[in-house]
Coordinates of N, CA and C in Angstrom, one line a residue:
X1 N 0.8 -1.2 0.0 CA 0.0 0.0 0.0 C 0.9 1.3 0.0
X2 N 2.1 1.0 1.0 CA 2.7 2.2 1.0 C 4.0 2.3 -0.4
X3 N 3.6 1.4 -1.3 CA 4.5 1.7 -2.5 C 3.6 2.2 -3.7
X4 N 2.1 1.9 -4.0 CA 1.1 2.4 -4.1 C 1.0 3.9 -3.9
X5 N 0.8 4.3 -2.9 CA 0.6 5.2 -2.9 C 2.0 6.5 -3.4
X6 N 3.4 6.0 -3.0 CA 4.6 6.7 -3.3 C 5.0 7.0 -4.5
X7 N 4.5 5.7 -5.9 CA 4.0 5.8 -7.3 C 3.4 6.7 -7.6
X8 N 1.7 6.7 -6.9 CA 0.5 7.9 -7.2 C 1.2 9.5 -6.8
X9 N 2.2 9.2 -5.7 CA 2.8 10.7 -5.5 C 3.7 11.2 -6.3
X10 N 4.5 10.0 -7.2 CA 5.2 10.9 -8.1 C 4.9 11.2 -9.4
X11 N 3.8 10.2 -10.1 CA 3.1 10.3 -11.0 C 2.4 11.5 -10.9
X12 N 1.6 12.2 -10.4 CA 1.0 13.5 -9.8 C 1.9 14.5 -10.0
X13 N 3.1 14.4 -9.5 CA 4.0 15.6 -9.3 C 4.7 15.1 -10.7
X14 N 4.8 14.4 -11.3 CA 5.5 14.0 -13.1 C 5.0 14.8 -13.6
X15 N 3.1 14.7 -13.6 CA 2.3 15.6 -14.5 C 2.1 16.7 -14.5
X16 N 2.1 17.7 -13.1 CA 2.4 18.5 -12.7 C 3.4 19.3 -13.6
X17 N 5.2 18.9 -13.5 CA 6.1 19.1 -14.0 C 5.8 19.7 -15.6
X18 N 4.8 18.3 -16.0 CA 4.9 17.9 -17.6 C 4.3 19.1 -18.1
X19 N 3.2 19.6 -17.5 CA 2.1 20.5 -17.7 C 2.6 21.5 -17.7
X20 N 3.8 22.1 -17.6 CA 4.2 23.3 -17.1 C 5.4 23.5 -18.3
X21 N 5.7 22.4 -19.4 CA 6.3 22.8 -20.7 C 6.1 23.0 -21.2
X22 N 6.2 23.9 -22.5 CA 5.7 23.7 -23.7 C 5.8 25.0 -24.0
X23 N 5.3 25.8 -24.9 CA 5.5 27.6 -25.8 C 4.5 28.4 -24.2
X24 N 5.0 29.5 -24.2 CA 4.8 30.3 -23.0 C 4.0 31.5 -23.5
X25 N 3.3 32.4 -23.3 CA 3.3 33.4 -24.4 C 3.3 34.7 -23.1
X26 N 4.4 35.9 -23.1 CA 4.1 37.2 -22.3 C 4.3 38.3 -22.8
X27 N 2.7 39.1 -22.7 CA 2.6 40.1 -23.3 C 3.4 41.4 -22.4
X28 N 4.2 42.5 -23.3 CA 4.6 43.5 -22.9 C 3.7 44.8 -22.1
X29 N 2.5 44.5 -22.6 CA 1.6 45.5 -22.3 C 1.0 45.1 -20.8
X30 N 0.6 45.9 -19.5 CA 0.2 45.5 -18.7 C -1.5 45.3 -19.0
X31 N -1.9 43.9 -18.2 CA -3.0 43.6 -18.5 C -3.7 43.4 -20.0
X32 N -2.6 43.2 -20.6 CA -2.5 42.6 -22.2 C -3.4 43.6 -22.5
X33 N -3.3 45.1 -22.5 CA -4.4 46.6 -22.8 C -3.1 47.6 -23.6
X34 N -3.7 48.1 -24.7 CA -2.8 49.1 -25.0 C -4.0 50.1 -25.0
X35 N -3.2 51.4 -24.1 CA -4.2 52.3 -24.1 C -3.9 53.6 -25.1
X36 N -4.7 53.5 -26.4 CA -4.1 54.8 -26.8 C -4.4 55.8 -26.4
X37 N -5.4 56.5 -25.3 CA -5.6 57.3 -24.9 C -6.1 57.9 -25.9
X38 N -6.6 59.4 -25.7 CA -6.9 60.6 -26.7 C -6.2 61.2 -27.9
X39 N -6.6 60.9 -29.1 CA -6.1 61.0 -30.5 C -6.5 61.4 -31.4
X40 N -6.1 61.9 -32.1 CA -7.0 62.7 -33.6 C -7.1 61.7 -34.5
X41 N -8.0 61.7 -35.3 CA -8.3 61.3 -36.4 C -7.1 60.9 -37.6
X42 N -6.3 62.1 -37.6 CA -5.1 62.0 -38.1 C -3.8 60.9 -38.0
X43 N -3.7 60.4 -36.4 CA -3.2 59.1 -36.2 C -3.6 57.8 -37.0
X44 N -2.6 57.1 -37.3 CA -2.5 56.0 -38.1 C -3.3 54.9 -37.4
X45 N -3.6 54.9 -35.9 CA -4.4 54.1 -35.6 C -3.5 52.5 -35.6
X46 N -2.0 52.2 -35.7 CA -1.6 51.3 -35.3 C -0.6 51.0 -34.4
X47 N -1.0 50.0 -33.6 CA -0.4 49.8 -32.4 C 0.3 48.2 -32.3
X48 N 1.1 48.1 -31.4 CA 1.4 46.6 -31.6 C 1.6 46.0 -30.0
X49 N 1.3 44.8 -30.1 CA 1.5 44.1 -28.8 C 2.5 43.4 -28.8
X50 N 3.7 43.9 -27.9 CA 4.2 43.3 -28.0 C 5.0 41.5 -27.1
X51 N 5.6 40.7 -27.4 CA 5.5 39.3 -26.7 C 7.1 38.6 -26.9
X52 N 6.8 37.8 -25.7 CA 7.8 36.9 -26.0 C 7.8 35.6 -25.4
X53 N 8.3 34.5 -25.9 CA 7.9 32.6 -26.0 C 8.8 33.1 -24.5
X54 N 8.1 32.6 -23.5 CA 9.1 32.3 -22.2 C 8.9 30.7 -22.0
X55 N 8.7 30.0 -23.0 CA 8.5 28.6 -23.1 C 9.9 28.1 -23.7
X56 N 9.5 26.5 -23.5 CA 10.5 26.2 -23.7 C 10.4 24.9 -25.2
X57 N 9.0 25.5 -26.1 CA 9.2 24.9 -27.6 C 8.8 26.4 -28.4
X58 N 8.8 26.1 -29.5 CA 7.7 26.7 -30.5 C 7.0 27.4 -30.4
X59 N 6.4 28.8 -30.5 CA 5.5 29.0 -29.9 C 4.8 29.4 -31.4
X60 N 3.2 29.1 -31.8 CA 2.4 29.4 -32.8 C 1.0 30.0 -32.8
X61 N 1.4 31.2 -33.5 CA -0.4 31.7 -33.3 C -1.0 31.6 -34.6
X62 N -2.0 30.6 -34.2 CA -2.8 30.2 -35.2 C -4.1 31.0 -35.8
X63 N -4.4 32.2 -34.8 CA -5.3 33.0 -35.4 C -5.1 34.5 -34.5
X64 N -5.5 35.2 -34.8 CA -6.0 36.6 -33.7 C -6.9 37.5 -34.9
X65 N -7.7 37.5 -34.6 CA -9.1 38.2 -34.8 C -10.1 39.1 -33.8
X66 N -10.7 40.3 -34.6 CA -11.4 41.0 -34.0 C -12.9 40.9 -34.6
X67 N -13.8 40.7 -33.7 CA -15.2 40.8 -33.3 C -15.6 41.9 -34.8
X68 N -14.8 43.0 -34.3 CA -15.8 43.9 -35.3 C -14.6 44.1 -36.8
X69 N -15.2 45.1 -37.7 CA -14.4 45.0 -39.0 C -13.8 46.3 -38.6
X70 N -13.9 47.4 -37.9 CA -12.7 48.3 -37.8 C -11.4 48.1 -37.0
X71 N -11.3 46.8 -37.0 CA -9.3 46.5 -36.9 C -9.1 45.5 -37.8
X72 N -8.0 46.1 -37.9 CA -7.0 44.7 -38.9 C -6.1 44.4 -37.8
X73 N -6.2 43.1 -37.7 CA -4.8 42.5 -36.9 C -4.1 41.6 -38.2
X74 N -2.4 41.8 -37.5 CA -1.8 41.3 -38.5 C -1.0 40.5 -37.2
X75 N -0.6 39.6 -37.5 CA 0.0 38.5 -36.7 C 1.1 37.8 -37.7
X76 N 2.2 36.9 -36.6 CA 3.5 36.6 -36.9 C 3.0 35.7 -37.6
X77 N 3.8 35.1 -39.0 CA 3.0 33.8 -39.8 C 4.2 32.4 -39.5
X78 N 5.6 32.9 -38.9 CA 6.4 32.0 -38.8 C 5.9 31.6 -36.8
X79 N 7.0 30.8 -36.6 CA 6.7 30.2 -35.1 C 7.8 31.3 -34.7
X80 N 7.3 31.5 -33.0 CA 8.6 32.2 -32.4 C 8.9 31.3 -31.6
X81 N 10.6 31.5 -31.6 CA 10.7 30.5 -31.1 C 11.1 30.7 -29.5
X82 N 11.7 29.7 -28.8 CA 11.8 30.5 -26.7 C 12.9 31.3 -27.1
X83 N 12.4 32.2 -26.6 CA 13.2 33.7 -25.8 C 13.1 34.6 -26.5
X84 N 12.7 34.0 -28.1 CA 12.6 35.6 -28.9 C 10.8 36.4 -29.1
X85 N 11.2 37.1 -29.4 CA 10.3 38.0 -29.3 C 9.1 38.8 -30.3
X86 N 8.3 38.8 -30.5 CA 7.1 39.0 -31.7 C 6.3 40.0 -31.6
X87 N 5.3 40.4 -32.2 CA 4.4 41.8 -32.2 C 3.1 41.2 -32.8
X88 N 2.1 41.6 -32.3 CA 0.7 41.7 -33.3 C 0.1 42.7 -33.3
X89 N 0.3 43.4 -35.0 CA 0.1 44.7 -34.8 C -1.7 44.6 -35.1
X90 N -1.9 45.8 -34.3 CA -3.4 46.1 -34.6 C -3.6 47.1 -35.4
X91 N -4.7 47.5 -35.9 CA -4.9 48.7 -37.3 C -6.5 49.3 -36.5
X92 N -6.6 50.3 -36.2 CA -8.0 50.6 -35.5 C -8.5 51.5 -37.1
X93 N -9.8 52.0 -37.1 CA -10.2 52.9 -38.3 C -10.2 54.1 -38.0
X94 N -10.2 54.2 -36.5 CA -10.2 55.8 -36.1 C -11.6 56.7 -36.2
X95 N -12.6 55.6 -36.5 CA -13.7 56.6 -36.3 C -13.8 57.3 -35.5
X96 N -14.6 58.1 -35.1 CA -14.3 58.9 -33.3 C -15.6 58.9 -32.8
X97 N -14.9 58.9 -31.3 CA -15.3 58.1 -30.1 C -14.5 57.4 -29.6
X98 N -15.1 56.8 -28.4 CA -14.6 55.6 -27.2 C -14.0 54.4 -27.8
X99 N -12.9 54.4 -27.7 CA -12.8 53.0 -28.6 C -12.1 51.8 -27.1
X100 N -13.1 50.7 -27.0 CA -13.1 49.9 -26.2 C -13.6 48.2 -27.1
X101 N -12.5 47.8 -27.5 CA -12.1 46.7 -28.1 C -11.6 45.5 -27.6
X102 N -11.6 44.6 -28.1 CA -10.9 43.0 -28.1 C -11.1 42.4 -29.5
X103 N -9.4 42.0 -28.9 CA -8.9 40.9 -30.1 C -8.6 39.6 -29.6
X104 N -9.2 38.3 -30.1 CA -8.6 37.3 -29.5 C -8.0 36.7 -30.5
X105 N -6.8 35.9 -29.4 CA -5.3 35.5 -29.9 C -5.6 33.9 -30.0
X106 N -5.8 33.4 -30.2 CA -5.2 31.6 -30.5 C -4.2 31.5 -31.2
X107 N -3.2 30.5 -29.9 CA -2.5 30.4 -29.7 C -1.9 28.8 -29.2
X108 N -0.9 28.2 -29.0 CA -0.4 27.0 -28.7 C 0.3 26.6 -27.6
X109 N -0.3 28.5 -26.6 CA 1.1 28.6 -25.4 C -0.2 27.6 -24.0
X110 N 1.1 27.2 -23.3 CA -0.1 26.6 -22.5 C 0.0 27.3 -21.0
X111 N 0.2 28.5 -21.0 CA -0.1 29.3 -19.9 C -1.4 30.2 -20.0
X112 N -2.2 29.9 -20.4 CA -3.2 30.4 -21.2 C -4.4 29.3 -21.4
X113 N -5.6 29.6 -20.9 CA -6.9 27.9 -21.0 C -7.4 27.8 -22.7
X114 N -6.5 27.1 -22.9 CA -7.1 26.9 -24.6 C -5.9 27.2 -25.4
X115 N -5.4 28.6 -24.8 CA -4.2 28.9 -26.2 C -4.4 30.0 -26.3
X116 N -6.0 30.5 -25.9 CA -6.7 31.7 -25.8 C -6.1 32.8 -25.2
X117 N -5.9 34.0 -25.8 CA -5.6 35.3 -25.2 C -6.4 36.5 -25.6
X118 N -6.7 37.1 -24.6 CA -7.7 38.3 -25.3 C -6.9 39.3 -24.9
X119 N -6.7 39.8 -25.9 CA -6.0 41.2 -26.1 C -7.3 42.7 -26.5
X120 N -6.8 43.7 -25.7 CA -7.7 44.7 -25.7 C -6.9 46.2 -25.8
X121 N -7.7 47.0 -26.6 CA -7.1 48.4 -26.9 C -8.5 49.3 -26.0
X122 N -7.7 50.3 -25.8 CA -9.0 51.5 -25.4 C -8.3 53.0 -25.7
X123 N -9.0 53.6 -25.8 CA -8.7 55.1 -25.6 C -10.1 56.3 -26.3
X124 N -9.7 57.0 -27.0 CA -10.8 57.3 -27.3 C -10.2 58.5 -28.8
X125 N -11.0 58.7 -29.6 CA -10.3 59.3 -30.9 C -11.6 60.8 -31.0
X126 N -10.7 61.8 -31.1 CA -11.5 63.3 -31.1 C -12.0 63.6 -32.2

């Protein structure tokens, strides 16, 4: 019983271990938010998030998309790999107003439930 059980304790703490490898993904921005704040019409309206694999394979984003049609996200089309570092730029239209957005990320990082990242812009355009 008591070898039973000392199996089940390291099998547990194996998977533990196991669960905790793989592509990483950390956003530069706090609260994964880029705030453009107050801006004219005249701004280009692109911003980028930027990241880096603190994992230890591959890291792949397989999609990032927004809800509505006034952003273009453009995203990395190669893998990044650990320790280097990537951007997904966003493209807003600048209509004016409050601009309070999300972009979600899919992704392959497993610090993250799914792969899923939601990325969000706000500020507001005069």
């Amino acid at each position: 019983m008591k070898n039973a059980a000392s199996f089940i304790a390291v099998l547990l703490f194996s998977a533990i271990g196991f669960a905790q490898n793989g592509p990483k993904i950390e956003f530069a921005a706090q609260d994964n938010t880029i705030d453009y704040g107050k801006i004219s019409k005249s701004d280009n309206g692109v911003r980028s998030f930027e990241f880096t694999n603190t994992g230890d394979s591959p890291l792949l984003i397989t999609g990032a998309e927004s809800t509505v049609s006034s952003i273009i996200v453009t995203k990395p089309a190669a893998a990044v790999m650990p320790g280097k570092k990537g951007k997904i730029d966003v493209k807003y239209n600048m209509a004016s107003g409050p601009i309070r957005k999300t972009i979600t990320v899919e992704t392959n990082a497993v610090n993250y439930p799914d792969g899923r990242v939601a990325l969000k812009i706000k500020g507001e355009v005069l």
